Coordinates of C-alpha atoms and ligand atoms in Angstrom, one line a residue:
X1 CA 45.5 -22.0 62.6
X2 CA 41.9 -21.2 64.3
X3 CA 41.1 -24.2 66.6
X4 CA 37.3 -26.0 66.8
X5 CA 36.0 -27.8 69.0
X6 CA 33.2 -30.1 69.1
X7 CA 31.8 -32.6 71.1
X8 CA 29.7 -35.8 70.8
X9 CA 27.6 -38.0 73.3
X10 CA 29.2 -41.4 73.9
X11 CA 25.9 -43.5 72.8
X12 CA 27.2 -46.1 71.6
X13 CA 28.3 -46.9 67.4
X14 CA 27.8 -44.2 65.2
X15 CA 24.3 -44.5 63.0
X16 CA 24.2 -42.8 59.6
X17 CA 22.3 -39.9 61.1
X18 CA 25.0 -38.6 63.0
X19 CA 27.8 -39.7 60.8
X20 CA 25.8 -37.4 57.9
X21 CA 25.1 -35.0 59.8
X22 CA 28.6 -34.4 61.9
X23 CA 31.1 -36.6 61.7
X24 CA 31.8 -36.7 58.1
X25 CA 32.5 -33.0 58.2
X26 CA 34.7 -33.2 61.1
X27 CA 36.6 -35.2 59.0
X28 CA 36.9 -32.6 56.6
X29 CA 37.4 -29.9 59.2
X30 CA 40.3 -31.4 61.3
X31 CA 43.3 -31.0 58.8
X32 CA 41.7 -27.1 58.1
X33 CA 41.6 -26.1 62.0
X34 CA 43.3 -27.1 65.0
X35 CA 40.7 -29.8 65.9
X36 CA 39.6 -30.8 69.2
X37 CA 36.9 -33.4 69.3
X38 CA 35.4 -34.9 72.4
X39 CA 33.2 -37.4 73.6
X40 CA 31.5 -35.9 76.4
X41 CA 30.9 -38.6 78.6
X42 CA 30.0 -36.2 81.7
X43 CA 27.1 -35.0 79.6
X44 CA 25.9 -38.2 79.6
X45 CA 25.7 -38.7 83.1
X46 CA 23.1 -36.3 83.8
X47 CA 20.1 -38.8 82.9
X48 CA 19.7 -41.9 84.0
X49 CA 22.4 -44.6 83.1
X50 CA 24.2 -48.1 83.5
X51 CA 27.7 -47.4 84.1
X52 CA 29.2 -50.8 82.5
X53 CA 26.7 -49.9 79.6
X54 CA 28.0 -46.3 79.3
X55 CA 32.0 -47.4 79.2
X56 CA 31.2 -49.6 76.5
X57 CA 29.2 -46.9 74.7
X58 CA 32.3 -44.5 75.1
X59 CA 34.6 -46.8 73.5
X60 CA 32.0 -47.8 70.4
X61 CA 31.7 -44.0 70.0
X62 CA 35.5 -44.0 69.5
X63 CA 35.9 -46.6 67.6
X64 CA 33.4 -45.4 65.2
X65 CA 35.0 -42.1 64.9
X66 CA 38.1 -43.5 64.4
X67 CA 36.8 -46.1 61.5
X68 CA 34.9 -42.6 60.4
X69 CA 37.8 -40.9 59.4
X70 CA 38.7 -39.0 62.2
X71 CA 42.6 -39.1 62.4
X72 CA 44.4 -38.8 65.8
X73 CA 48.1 -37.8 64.4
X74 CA 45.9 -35.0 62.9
X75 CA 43.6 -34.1 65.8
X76 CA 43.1 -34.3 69.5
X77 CA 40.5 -37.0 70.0
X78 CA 39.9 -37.8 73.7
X79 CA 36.9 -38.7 76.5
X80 CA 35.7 -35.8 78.5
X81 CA 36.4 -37.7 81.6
X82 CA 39.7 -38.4 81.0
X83 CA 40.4 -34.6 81.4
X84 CA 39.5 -33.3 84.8
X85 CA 39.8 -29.9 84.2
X86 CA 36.0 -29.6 82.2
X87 CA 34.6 -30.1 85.1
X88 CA 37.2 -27.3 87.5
X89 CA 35.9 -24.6 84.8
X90 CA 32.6 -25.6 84.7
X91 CA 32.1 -24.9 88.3
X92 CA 34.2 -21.5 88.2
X93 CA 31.5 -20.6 85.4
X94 CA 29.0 -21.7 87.9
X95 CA 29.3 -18.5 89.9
X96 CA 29.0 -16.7 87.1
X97 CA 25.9 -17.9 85.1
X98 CA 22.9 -16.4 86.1
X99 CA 20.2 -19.3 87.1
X100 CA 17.4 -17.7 84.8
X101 CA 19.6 -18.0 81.8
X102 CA 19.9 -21.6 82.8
X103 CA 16.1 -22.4 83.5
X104 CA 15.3 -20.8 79.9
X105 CA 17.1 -23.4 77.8
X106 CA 14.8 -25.6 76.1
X107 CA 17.3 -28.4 76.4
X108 CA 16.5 -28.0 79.6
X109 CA 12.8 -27.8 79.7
X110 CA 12.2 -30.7 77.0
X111 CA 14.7 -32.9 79.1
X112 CA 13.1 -32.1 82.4
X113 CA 9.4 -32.2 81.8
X114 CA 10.6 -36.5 81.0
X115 CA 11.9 -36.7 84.4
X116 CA 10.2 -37.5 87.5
X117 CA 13.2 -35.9 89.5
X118 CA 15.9 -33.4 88.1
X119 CA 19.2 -33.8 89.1
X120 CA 21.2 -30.2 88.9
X121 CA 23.6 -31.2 86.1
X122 CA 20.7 -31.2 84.2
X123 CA 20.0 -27.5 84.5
X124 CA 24.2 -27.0 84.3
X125 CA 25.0 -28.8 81.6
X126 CA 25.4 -25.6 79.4
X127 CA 27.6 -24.2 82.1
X128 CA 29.9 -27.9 81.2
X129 CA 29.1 -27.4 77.8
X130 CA 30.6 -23.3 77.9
X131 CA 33.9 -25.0 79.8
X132 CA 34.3 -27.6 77.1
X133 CA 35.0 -24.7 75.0
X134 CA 36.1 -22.5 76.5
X135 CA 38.8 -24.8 77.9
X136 CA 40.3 -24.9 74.7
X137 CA 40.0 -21.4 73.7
X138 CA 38.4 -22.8 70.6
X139 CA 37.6 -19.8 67.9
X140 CA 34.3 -21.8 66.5
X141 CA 32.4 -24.8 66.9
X142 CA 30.9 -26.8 64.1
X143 CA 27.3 -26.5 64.2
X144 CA 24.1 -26.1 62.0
X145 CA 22.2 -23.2 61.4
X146 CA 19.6 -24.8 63.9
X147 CA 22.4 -25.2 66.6
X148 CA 23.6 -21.6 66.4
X149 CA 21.0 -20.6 69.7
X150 CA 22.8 -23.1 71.7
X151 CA 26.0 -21.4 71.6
X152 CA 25.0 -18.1 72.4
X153 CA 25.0 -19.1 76.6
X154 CA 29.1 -20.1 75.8
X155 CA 29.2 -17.0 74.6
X156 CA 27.6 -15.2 77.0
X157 CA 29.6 -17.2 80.2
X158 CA 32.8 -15.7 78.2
X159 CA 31.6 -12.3 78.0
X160 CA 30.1 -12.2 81.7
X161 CA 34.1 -13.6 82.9
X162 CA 36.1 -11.5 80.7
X163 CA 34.1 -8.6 82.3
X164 CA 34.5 -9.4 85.9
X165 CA 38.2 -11.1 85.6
X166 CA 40.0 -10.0 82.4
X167 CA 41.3 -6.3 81.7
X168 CA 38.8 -4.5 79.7
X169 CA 40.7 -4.3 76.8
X170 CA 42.3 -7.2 76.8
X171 CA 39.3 -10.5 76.9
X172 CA 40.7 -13.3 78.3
X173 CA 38.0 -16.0 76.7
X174 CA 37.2 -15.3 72.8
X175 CA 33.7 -15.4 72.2
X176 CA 33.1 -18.8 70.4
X177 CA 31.8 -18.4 66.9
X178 CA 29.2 -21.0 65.0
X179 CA 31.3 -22.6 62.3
X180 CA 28.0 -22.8 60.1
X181 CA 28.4 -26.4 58.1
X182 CA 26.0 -27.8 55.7
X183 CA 24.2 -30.5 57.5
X184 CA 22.0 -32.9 56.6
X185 CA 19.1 -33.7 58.7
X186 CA 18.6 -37.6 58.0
X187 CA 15.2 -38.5 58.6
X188 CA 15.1 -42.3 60.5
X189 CA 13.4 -45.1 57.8
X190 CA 10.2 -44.7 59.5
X191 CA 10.2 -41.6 57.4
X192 CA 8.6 -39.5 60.7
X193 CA 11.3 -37.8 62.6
X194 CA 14.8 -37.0 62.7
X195 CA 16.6 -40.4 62.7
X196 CA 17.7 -41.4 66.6
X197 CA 18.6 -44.0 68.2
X198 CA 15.9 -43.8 70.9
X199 CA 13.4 -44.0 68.3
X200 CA 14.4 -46.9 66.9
X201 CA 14.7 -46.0 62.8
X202 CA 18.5 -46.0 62.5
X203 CA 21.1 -47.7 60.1
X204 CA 24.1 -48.0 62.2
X205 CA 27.1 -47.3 60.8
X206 CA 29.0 -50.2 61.0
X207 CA 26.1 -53.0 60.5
X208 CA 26.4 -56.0 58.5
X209 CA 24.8 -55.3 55.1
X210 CA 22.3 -58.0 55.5
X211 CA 20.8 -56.4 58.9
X212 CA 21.2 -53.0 56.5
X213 CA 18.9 -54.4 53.5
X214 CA 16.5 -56.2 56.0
X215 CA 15.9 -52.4 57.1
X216 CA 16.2 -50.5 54.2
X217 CA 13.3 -53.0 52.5
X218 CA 10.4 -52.0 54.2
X219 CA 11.2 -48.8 54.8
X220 CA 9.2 -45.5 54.3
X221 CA 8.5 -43.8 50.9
X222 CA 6.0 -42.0 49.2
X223 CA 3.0 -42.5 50.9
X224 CA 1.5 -41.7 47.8
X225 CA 3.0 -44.3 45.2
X226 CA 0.6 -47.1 46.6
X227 CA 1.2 -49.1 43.0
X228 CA 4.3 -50.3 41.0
X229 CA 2.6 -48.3 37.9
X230 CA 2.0 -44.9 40.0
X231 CA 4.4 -41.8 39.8
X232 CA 6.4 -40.6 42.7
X233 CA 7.6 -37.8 43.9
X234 CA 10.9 -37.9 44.9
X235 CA 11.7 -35.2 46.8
X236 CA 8.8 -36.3 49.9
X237 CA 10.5 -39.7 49.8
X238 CA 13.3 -40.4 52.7
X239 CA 14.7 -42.8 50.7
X240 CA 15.8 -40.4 47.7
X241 CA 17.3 -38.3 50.5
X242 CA 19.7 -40.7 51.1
X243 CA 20.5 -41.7 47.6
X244 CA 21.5 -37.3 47.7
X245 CA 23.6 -38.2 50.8
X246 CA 25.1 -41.4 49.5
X247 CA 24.7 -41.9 45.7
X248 CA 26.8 -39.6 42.9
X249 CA 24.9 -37.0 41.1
X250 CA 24.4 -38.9 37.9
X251 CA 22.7 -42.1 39.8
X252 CA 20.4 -39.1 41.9
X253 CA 19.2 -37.9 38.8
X254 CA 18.3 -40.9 37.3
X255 CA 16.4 -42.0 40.7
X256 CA 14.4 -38.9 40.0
X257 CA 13.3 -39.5 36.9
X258 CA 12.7 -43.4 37.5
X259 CA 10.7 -42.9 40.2
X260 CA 8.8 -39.4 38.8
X261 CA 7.9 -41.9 35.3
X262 CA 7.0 -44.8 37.7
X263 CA 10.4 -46.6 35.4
X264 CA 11.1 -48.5 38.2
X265 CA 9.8 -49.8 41.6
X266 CA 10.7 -48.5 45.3
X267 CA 12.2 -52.0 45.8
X268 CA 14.6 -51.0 42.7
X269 CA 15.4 -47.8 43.9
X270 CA 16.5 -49.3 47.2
X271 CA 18.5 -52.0 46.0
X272 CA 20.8 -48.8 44.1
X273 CA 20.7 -47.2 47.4
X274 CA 22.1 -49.8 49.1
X275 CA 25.1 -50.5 46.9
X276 CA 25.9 -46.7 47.2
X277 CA 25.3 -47.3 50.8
X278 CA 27.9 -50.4 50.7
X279 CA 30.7 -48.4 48.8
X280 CA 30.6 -46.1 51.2
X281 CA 30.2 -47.9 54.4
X282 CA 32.0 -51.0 53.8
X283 CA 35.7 -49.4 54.2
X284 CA 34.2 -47.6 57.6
X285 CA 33.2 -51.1 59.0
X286 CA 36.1 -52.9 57.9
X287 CA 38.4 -50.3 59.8
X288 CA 36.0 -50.3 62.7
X289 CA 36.7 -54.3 63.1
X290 CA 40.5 -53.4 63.0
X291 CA 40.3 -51.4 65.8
X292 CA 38.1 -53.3 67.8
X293 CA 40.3 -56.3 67.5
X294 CA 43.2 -54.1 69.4
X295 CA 41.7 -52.4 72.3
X296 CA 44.9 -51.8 73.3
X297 CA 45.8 -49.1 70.4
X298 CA 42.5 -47.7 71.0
X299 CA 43.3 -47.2 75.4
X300 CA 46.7 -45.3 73.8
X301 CA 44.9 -42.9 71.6
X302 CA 42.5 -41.9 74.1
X303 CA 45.1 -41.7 76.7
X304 CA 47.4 -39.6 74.1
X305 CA 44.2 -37.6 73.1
X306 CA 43.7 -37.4 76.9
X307 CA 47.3 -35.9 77.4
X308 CA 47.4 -33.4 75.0
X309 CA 44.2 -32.1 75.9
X310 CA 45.1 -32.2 79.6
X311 CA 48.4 -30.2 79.1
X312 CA 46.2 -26.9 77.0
X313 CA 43.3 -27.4 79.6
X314 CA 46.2 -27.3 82.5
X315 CA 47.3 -23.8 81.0
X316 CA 44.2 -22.5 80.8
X317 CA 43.5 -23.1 84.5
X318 CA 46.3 -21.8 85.7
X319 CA 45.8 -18.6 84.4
X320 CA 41.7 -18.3 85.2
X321 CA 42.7 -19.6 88.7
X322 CA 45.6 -16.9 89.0
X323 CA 43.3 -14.2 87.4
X324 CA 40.5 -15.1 89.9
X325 CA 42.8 -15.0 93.3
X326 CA 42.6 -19.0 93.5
X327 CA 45.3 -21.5 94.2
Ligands
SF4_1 S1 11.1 -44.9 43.6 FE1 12.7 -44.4 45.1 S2 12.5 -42.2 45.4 FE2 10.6 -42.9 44.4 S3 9.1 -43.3 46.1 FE3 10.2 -45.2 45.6 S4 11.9 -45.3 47.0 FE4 11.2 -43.2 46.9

């Protein structure tokens, strides 16, 4: 079975965005591969942080995968930190990652020009992100067609270790492939950018329905429908996006023609939306109270994520190590 990987920042629950956008197809994903699925907590580190506030946003980020979908006695689910050996490989590819390939990233440059001072994992956190995968071995990683340039450096840290370490015919690392999955990008109810939790526009996924409608209600549709009696046009409006995301086919249509005939108000259409939203999420945040009210099970599924993960990484290591002359 090819194995995946894929990896997630620990910030906190889960808001629609990212569960549209990712996590619902990892679901799907991680009874078709051998799934590993990480929540890279050393990635986090590398701007500024609290730490009690980060261990709390490592455990909601579990939690919410968990309530998700994401099944553990199908998967490995673990915390990056909690496996030692990222961080071994990522300094092995250290010396042999050439710095200008690391200065180009624009992850990089948009991250840094924020920052009065730039701490190096900054500028390395592809080289962690190449060992996270490379770890594993993984065939692919899940990612958009907009993610497919941030792979190519994983790629390249295989090629450039295979060439100096492995026997030429034989490449130790496989090249990591993009698993190319339809995403969606969810725009954030302010209807401006890409919905983020930094800018403030998200529906979590887990939030009570009130605090859910008290959002939804004023938020952004077509600018141009000023009045009750003017036509819309659906497909500028947020809101119909994620009636496409979260309502069936039959209710999408008819949300289309409502709104394009001026049938029915925007304060309609959202009250639809939000009982599509409610089918949808209620199960999610109904499991996501289970879990919370035993932390217990949740510290042994990240400790037998953990393990699991630990005893592949191990073998990987040993061999790198004995192929470089180390140990
Ligand atoms: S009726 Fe619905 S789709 Fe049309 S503008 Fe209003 S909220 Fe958007």
């Amino acid at each position: 079975m090819p194995r995946i990987f894929s990896g997630i920042q620990p910030s906190g629950e889960l808001h629609i965005g990212n569960y549209l956008g990712a996590v619902k197809n990892w679901v799907t994903l991680q009874s078709q591969y051998d799934s590993l699925f990480c929540i890279v907590d050393y990635h986090a580190i590398t701007v500024p942080y609290e730490a009690a506030d980060l261990r709390q946003r490592t455990r909601d980020m579990a939690i919410s995968l968990l309530a998700s979908g994401i099944d553990p006695s199908v998967c490995t689910l673990f915390v990056q930190s909690m496996v030692p050996e990222h961080t071994e490989l990522a300094w092995i590819f250290n010396t042999v990652t050439p710095l200008g390939e690391l200065e180009r990233q624009t992850q990089f440059k948009e991250k840094s020009a924020k920052q009065e001072s730039i701490v190096a994992g900054l500028l390395n956190y592809p080289v962690l992100q190449a060992a996270d995968i490379l770890l594993y071995k993984a065939d692919m990683v899940p990612v958009g067609e907009d993610q497919v340039q941030h792979l190519e450096l994983s790629r390249e840290v295989a090629r450039r270790w295979n060439a100096k370490f492995a026997p030429e015919d034989s490449p130790y690392f496989p090249e990591p492939k993009p698993l190319l999955t339809p995403t969606r990008r969810i725009m954030g109810l302010d209807g401006l950018a890409k919905m983020s939790k930094s800018l403030g526009n998200t529906v979590g996924l887990v939030e009570e329905p009130g605090a859910i409608w008290e959002k939804l209600r004023p938020a952004v549709t077509d600018p141009k429908r000023v009045r009750r009696t003017d036509p819309g046009t659906p497909e500028v409006c947020n809101i119909y996006h994620l009636h496409k995301a979260f309502s069936p086919p039959e209710t999408v249509e008819h949300v289309a023609v409502q709104c394009s005939t001026a049938g029915w108000g925007c304060i309609d259409c959202k009250k639809v939306l939000f009982e599509s939203m409610e089918k949808e999420l209620r199960p999610i945040r109904e499991r996501a109270l289970e879990i919370r009210a035993r932390q217990n099970d949740l510290d042994e599924i990240l400790a037998a994520g953990a393990a699991t993960a630990r005893k592949r990484a191990g073998e990987t290591l040993r061999e790198v190590k004995e192929m470089m002359g180390l140990g």
